[in-house]
Coordinates of C-alpha atoms in Angstrom, one line a residue:
M1 CA -13.5 6.0 4.0
N2 CA -15.9 6.1 1.0
E3 CA -15.7 3.4 -1.6
R4 CA -14.5 5.7 -4.4
V5 CA -11.5 6.8 -2.4
H6 CA -10.8 3.2 -1.3
D7 CA -10.7 2.1 -5.0
R8 CA -7.9 4.6 -5.7
L9 CA -5.7 3.1 -3.0
P10 CA -2.8 0.8 -4.0
D11 CA -4.0 -2.8 -3.8
H12 CA -1.3 -5.5 -4.2
R13 CA -3.7 -7.9 -5.8
R14 CA -4.5 -5.5 -8.7
L15 CA -0.9 -4.2 -8.9
G16 CA 0.6 -7.6 -8.7
R17 CA -1.3 -8.8 -11.7
A18 CA -0.9 -5.5 -13.7
L19 CA 2.9 -5.6 -13.1
D20 CA 3.1 -9.4 -13.9
L21 CA 4.4 -10.2 -10.4
F22 CA 2.1 -13.1 -9.4
D23 CA -1.2 -14.7 -10.3
T24 CA -3.4 -17.7 -9.3
D25 CA -5.1 -20.5 -11.1
P26 CA -8.1 -22.5 -9.9
L27 CA -6.4 -25.7 -10.9
M28 CA -3.6 -25.0 -8.5
G29 CA -6.1 -24.0 -5.8
A30 CA -7.2 -21.0 -3.8
G31 CA -4.5 -19.4 -1.6
L32 CA -1.7 -21.0 -3.7
P33 CA -0.4 -18.2 -5.9
Y34 CA 2.4 -18.7 -8.4
W35 CA 5.2 -16.2 -9.0
L36 CA 5.8 -14.8 -12.5
P37 CA 9.4 -13.9 -13.6
D38 CA 9.4 -10.3 -12.3
G39 CA 7.7 -11.3 -9.1
A40 CA 10.2 -14.1 -8.7
V41 CA 13.1 -11.6 -9.0
V42 CA 11.6 -9.5 -6.2
R43 CA 11.1 -12.6 -4.0
H44 CA 14.6 -14.0 -4.7
T45 CA 16.2 -10.6 -4.1
L46 CA 14.3 -10.2 -0.8
E47 CA 15.3 -13.7 0.3
E48 CA 18.9 -13.1 -0.5
Y49 CA 18.9 -9.8 1.4
I50 CA 17.5 -11.5 4.5
R51 CA 20.0 -14.4 4.3
E52 CA 22.9 -11.9 3.9
A53 CA 21.7 -9.8 6.8
E54 CA 21.3 -12.9 9.0
R55 CA 24.8 -14.2 8.0
R56 CA 26.3 -10.9 9.1
A57 CA 24.4 -11.1 12.4
G58 CA 25.9 -14.6 13.2
Y59 CA 23.1 -16.9 12.0
R60 CA 23.7 -20.3 10.6
H61 CA 21.2 -21.4 7.9
V62 CA 19.6 -24.8 7.7
Y63 CA 17.0 -26.7 5.6
S64 CA 14.3 -28.8 7.1
P65 CA 11.4 -30.8 5.5
A66 CA 7.9 -29.3 5.1
L67 CA 6.4 -32.6 6.5
G68 CA 6.6 -34.0 10.0
K69 CA 5.1 -36.9 11.9
R70 CA 2.0 -36.1 13.8
E71 CA 3.9 -37.1 17.0
L72 CA 6.3 -34.2 16.5
Y73 CA 3.4 -31.7 16.7
E74 CA 1.9 -33.5 19.6
I75 CA 5.2 -33.0 21.5
S76 CA 5.5 -29.3 20.5
G77 CA 1.9 -28.6 21.5
H78 CA 0.7 -27.6 18.1
W79 CA -1.6 -30.5 17.8
D80 CA -3.4 -29.7 21.0
H81 CA -3.5 -25.9 20.6
Y82 CA -3.3 -25.3 16.9
S83 CA -4.8 -28.2 15.0
D84 CA -7.8 -26.2 13.7
D85 CA -5.3 -24.3 11.5
M86 CA -3.4 -27.5 10.4
Y87 CA -4.0 -29.8 7.5
P88 CA -5.3 -33.2 8.4
P89 CA -2.8 -36.0 8.7
M90 CA -1.8 -38.2 5.8
R91 CA -1.4 -41.9 6.4
L92 CA 1.8 -43.5 5.1
G93 CA 1.8 -47.1 6.1
E94 CA 1.6 -47.1 9.9
E95 CA 2.6 -43.5 10.2
Q96 CA 0.7 -40.2 10.1
V97 CA 2.5 -37.2 8.6
V98 CA 1.4 -33.6 8.6
L99 CA 2.2 -30.5 6.5
R100 CA 4.0 -28.4 9.0
P101 CA 2.3 -25.4 10.5
S102 CA 5.5 -24.0 12.0
L103 CA 9.3 -24.4 11.7
C104 CA 10.2 -24.2 15.4
P105 CA 9.6 -28.0 16.2
H106 CA 12.0 -28.9 13.3
H107 CA 14.7 -26.5 14.6
A108 CA 14.3 -27.9 18.1
L109 CA 15.1 -31.3 16.7
I110 CA 18.1 -29.9 14.8
Y111 CA 19.4 -28.4 18.1
R112 CA 18.7 -31.7 19.9
S113 CA 20.6 -33.8 17.3
R114 CA 24.0 -32.7 18.7
S115 CA 25.3 -32.1 22.2
H116 CA 26.1 -28.4 23.0
S117 CA 28.3 -26.6 25.4
Y118 CA 27.6 -23.2 27.0
R119 CA 30.6 -22.0 25.0
E120 CA 28.6 -22.5 21.7
L121 CA 25.7 -20.3 22.9
P122 CA 24.0 -18.3 21.6
L123 CA 23.4 -20.7 18.7
R124 CA 21.4 -18.9 16.0
I125 CA 19.6 -21.1 13.5
A126 CA 17.8 -19.5 10.5
E127 CA 15.7 -20.8 7.6
L128 CA 13.5 -19.6 4.8
G129 CA 11.2 -22.5 4.8
T130 CA 7.7 -23.5 3.7
M131 CA 4.9 -24.1 6.1
H132 CA 1.2 -24.6 5.6
R133 CA -2.0 -23.2 7.1
A134 CA -5.4 -24.7 6.4
E135 CA -7.0 -21.2 5.9
L136 CA -10.7 -21.2 5.0
S137 CA -11.5 -19.9 1.5
G138 CA -13.4 -16.9 2.8
V139 CA -10.3 -15.3 4.3
L140 CA -7.9 -15.9 1.5
G141 CA -6.7 -12.8 -0.4
G142 CA -3.8 -12.2 -2.8
L143 CA -0.5 -12.8 -1.0
T144 CA -1.6 -11.7 2.5
R145 CA -3.5 -14.8 3.4
V146 CA -2.3 -18.0 1.7
R147 CA -2.2 -21.7 2.4
A148 CA 1.5 -22.3 1.6
I149 CA 3.8 -19.8 3.2
Q150 CA 7.5 -19.1 2.7
L151 CA 8.5 -18.1 6.2
N152 CA 11.6 -16.1 7.2
D153 CA 12.2 -17.8 10.6
A154 CA 15.0 -18.2 13.1
H155 CA 15.5 -19.7 16.5
I156 CA 18.2 -18.7 18.9
F157 CA 19.2 -21.2 21.6
C158 CA 20.8 -19.3 24.4
T159 CA 21.3 -19.1 28.2
L160 CA 18.8 -17.2 30.3
D161 CA 21.3 -14.3 30.7
Q162 CA 21.6 -14.0 27.0
A163 CA 17.9 -14.0 26.1
V164 CA 17.2 -10.2 26.5
D165 CA 20.3 -9.2 24.5
E166 CA 19.4 -11.6 21.7
A167 CA 15.8 -10.5 21.5
R168 CA 16.9 -6.9 21.5
A169 CA 19.4 -7.5 18.7
A170 CA 16.5 -9.2 16.7
L171 CA 14.4 -6.0 17.1
E172 CA 17.4 -4.0 15.8
L173 CA 17.7 -6.3 12.8
I174 CA 14.1 -5.8 12.0
S175 CA 14.4 -2.0 12.2
R176 CA 17.4 -2.0 9.8
A177 CA 15.5 -4.2 7.3
Y178 CA 12.5 -1.9 7.4
A179 CA 14.8 1.1 6.6
D180 CA 16.4 -0.7 3.7
L181 CA 12.9 -1.8 2.4
G182 CA 11.4 1.7 2.8
I183 CA 8.6 0.6 5.0
E184 CA 7.6 1.6 8.5
A185 CA 6.1 0.0 11.6
V186 CA 2.9 1.6 12.8
R187 CA 3.4 0.3 16.3
H188 CA 4.9 -2.4 18.5
R189 CA 2.7 -4.7 20.4
L190 CA 3.3 -6.9 23.4
S191 CA 0.9 -9.8 22.7
L192 CA -0.3 -11.5 25.8
P193 CA -2.6 -14.5 26.5
G194 CA -6.3 -14.2 26.9
A195 CA -9.1 -16.4 28.3
G196 CA -9.7 -19.9 27.1
G197 CA -7.9 -23.1 26.6
K198 CA -5.8 -22.3 23.5
Y199 CA -2.8 -21.3 25.6
V200 CA -0.3 -23.5 27.5
A201 CA -1.4 -23.7 31.1
D202 CA 1.8 -22.7 32.9
P203 CA 1.4 -19.3 34.8
A204 CA 5.0 -19.2 35.9
L205 CA 6.2 -19.7 32.3
W206 CA 4.1 -16.8 31.1
R207 CA 5.2 -14.5 33.9
R208 CA 8.9 -15.2 33.2
A209 CA 8.7 -14.7 29.4
T210 CA 6.5 -11.6 29.7
A211 CA 8.9 -10.0 32.1
L212 CA 11.8 -10.6 29.8
L213 CA 10.0 -9.2 26.8
R214 CA 9.1 -6.1 28.7
E215 CA 12.8 -5.7 29.5
V216 CA 13.6 -6.0 25.8
L217 CA 11.0 -3.4 24.8
D218 CA 12.1 -1.0 27.5
A219 CA 15.8 -1.4 26.6
S220 CA 15.0 -0.9 22.9
G221 CA 13.3 2.4 23.7
V222 CA 10.2 1.7 21.5
E223 CA 6.7 2.6 22.6
Y224 CA 4.4 -0.4 22.7
E225 CA 0.9 -1.4 23.6
E226 CA -0.4 -4.6 25.2
A227 CA -2.8 -6.8 23.3
V228 CA -4.5 -9.5 25.4
G229 CA -5.4 -12.6 23.4
E230 CA -2.8 -12.2 20.7
A231 CA 0.0 -14.3 22.2
A232 CA 1.3 -17.6 20.6
F233 CA -0.1 -20.6 22.3
Y234 CA 3.3 -21.3 24.0
G235 CA 4.3 -17.8 25.1
P236 CA 4.0 -14.0 24.8
K237 CA 5.5 -12.2 21.8
I238 CA 6.5 -8.8 20.5
D239 CA 4.6 -8.1 17.3
V240 CA 5.8 -5.4 14.8
Q241 CA 2.6 -4.1 13.2
I242 CA 2.3 -2.7 9.7
A243 CA -0.7 -1.1 8.0
D244 CA -1.9 -1.2 4.4
P245 CA -3.0 2.0 2.5
A246 CA -6.5 1.6 3.9
G247 CA -5.2 1.5 7.5
R248 CA -5.8 -2.2 8.1
E249 CA -3.1 -3.6 10.5
S250 CA -1.3 -6.9 10.3
T251 CA 1.7 -8.4 11.9
L252 CA 4.8 -8.6 9.8
S253 CA 7.7 -9.4 12.2
T254 CA 7.8 -11.0 15.6
V255 CA 10.2 -11.7 18.5
Q256 CA 9.3 -14.3 21.1
I257 CA 11.0 -15.8 24.2
D258 CA 10.0 -19.4 24.7
F259 CA 10.5 -21.6 27.8
H260 CA 7.8 -24.1 26.7
Q261 CA 9.4 -26.0 23.7
P262 CA 12.8 -26.4 25.2
A263 CA 11.1 -28.3 28.0
R264 CA 8.8 -30.3 25.7
F265 CA 11.8 -31.4 23.6
D266 CA 14.1 -31.9 26.6
L267 CA 16.7 -29.6 25.2
H268 CA 19.9 -29.0 27.2
Y269 CA 23.4 -27.7 27.1
I270 CA 26.4 -28.5 29.3
G271 CA 27.2 -25.6 31.5
A272 CA 30.5 -24.4 33.0
D273 CA 29.8 -26.6 36.0
G274 CA 29.6 -29.7 33.9
A275 CA 25.9 -30.1 34.5
R276 CA 22.9 -30.1 32.1
H277 CA 21.0 -26.9 31.8
R278 CA 17.9 -25.9 29.8
P279 CA 18.4 -23.3 27.1
V280 CA 16.0 -20.5 26.3
M281 CA 14.5 -20.5 22.8
V282 CA 14.1 -17.1 21.2
H283 CA 11.9 -17.1 18.1
R284 CA 12.5 -14.3 15.6
S285 CA 11.2 -13.4 12.2
V286 CA 12.5 -10.3 10.4
I287 CA 10.0 -10.1 7.5
G288 CA 7.6 -12.9 8.5
S289 CA 6.1 -14.5 5.5
V290 CA 7.7 -13.6 2.2
E291 CA 4.3 -13.4 0.6
R292 CA 2.9 -10.8 3.1
A293 CA 6.2 -8.8 2.9
V294 CA 6.0 -8.6 -0.9
A295 CA 2.3 -7.7 -0.7
H296 CA 3.1 -4.8 1.7
L297 CA 6.1 -3.7 -0.4
V298 CA 3.9 -3.5 -3.6
E299 CA 1.3 -1.4 -1.8
A300 CA 3.8 0.8 0.1
H301 CA 5.7 1.7 -3.1
G302 CA 2.9 1.4 -5.6
G303 CA 5.1 -1.0 -7.6
A304 CA 8.0 1.5 -7.7
F305 CA 10.4 -0.7 -5.6
P306 CA 13.6 0.6 -4.1
P307 CA 16.4 0.4 -6.7
W308 CA 18.1 -2.7 -5.2
L309 CA 14.7 -4.6 -5.1
A310 CA 13.3 -3.5 -8.5
P311 CA 12.7 -6.4 -11.0
V312 CA 14.4 -4.2 -13.7
Q313 CA 16.8 -1.6 -12.4
L314 CA 17.9 0.0 -15.7
V315 CA 16.2 0.3 -19.1
V316 CA 18.3 1.5 -22.0
L317 CA 16.4 3.4 -24.7
P318 CA 18.1 4.0 -28.1
V319 CA 16.4 6.9 -29.9
A320 CA 16.7 5.2 -33.3
E321 CA 17.7 1.9 -34.7
E322 CA 21.1 3.4 -35.5
Q323 CA 21.9 3.4 -31.8
A324 CA 20.5 -0.1 -31.0
G325 CA 24.0 -1.7 -31.1
Q326 CA 25.4 0.8 -28.6
A327 CA 22.3 0.4 -26.4
A328 CA 22.7 -3.4 -26.4
A329 CA 26.3 -3.0 -25.4
V330 CA 25.2 -0.9 -22.4
V331 CA 22.8 -3.6 -21.4
E332 CA 25.5 -6.2 -21.6
A333 CA 27.9 -4.1 -19.5
A334 CA 25.1 -3.6 -16.9
L335 CA 24.4 -7.3 -16.7
A336 CA 28.1 -7.9 -16.2
R337 CA 28.0 -5.5 -13.2
G338 CA 25.3 -7.6 -11.7
L339 CA 22.5 -5.1 -12.6
R340 CA 19.1 -6.1 -13.9
A341 CA 18.9 -4.2 -17.3
E342 CA 16.7 -4.4 -20.4
L343 CA 16.7 -2.9 -23.8
A344 CA 13.6 -1.0 -25.0
G345 CA 14.2 -0.4 -28.7
P346 CA 12.3 1.7 -31.3
G347 CA 10.3 -1.4 -32.3
Q348 CA 8.4 -1.0 -29.0
G349 CA 7.1 2.4 -29.9
T350 CA 8.0 6.0 -29.8
L351 CA 10.6 7.2 -27.3
G352 CA 7.9 8.9 -25.3
A353 CA 5.8 5.8 -25.2
R354 CA 8.8 3.7 -24.1
I355 CA 9.7 6.2 -21.4
R356 CA 6.2 6.0 -20.0
A357 CA 6.1 2.2 -20.2
A358 CA 9.3 2.2 -18.0
R359 CA 8.0 4.7 -15.5
L360 CA 8.5 2.3 -12.6
V361 CA 12.1 1.4 -13.5
P362 CA 14.5 3.4 -11.3
Y363 CA 16.9 4.4 -14.0
Q364 CA 16.5 5.1 -17.7
A365 CA 19.5 5.6 -20.1
V366 CA 18.5 7.4 -23.4
I367 CA 21.1 7.0 -26.2
G368 CA 20.8 9.2 -29.3
A369 CA 23.3 9.9 -32.0
R370 CA 25.3 12.4 -29.9
E371 CA 25.5 10.1 -26.9
A372 CA 26.4 7.0 -28.9
G373 CA 29.3 8.9 -30.6
A374 CA 30.7 9.9 -27.2
G375 CA 30.1 6.7 -25.3
R376 CA 27.6 8.5 -23.0
A377 CA 24.0 8.2 -22.0
A378 CA 21.3 10.8 -21.0
V379 CA 20.1 9.8 -17.6
R380 CA 16.5 10.0 -16.4
L381 CA 15.5 9.0 -12.9
R382 CA 12.1 7.5 -12.0
D383 CA 11.2 10.6 -9.9
G384 CA 11.6 12.9 -12.9
R385 CA 15.1 14.2 -12.2
R386 CA 17.5 14.3 -15.1
P387 CA 21.2 14.2 -13.9
G388 CA 22.3 14.8 -17.5
E389 CA 24.7 13.0 -19.7
L390 CA 27.2 10.6 -18.2
P391 CA 29.9 8.3 -19.5
V392 CA 28.4 4.8 -19.5
P393 CA 31.0 3.3 -17.0
E394 CA 30.3 6.2 -14.6
L395 CA 26.5 5.7 -14.9
L396 CA 26.8 2.0 -14.2
S397 CA 29.1 2.6 -11.3
R398 CA 26.6 5.0 -9.7
I399 CA 23.7 2.7 -10.1
A400 CA 25.7 -0.2 -8.7
E401 CA 26.7 1.9 -5.7
R402 CA 23.1 2.8 -5.0
V403 CA 22.0 -0.9 -5.3
S404 CA 24.7 -2.1 -3.0
A405 CA 23.9 0.6 -0.5
R406 CA 20.3 -0.7 -0.3
G407 CA 17.8 1.9 1.0
T408 CA 15.4 3.9 -1.1
A409 CA 17.6 6.8 -2.4
L410 CA 17.8 6.9 -6.2
W411 CA 20.9 9.1 -6.6
A412 CA 23.8 10.1 -4.4

């Protein structure tokens, strides 16, 4: 692809700044972006969507600290196999603490803190939590490679017989989220270990976990490719791959079956026979890091987010100052319905200029003298369609219906 064509492709770094979604400051540090108000709306809405989807799927949410003792990551295996990507320990008195590179050791401790019966399984624990990666400056870029990551993570503690069904349900949850977000997976990958010492040395563990993930993929009916050398250090994984407008691939979502950490943390449950049994740990991330997910959404939609995710869902445009009061009342009514609405009055320019400035907003309501007198609004959609004049309550109901339905459709 020549450079001129490449320059015309959507780039989340350029769009993110142009749309006032996020930015960086050298005093905060490279790879540590901050979110501006509109970007914070997108992030918050995305996080609430994931929490709601997880609640409906039977997950229980937890919070865990972004720090842990070095010993915790020695037990999990991160210190031996992953320390090059971790921040150095900080000494606090006689202890060494580390910014966590992963949430799974914390969730293993949460599981271990209480006794569990087989009747409680599967136990699904989810968290949107911060983790840190000591990325080198040369690989940092926008939201896709950062040093502080807000991770959509979950761990399912289950019996061996439940593991395939739980992993398959996780893939279905990922597929539904992609449909609602208006994005597509370019392929599914079964990521396997490669040569070298970065992987846990337990051939039987790898064979069992790989066989189960193959069963998951076959049962799900998705085509997949094998990728040697892309596994996690403790086990194989299913990676859901996305691509940016230039065709560069990255992993957004993952599903993993893990026998390693339950053994390292001596996790158990009491079976129907009254004896202790080892649970299987299914790792699952629907949208991976929030930062990478938003970066991909910005590029996939060019900043024109699906209606439910847009920072501003409705802009109300009075033709003249005489209609400003009615327009403000429409904004108030929209806010009361839970919609994100703004007023763009004549003081912001001509009607044509205001319409162009709001071109990425899903819905525009124009109110002139005729509409104001009848309690109506002339509706314009972002894609250029004009459904005509509607009573304001009907317009707000239609928008609220599309927002609650998720998806990318603008109008029923």
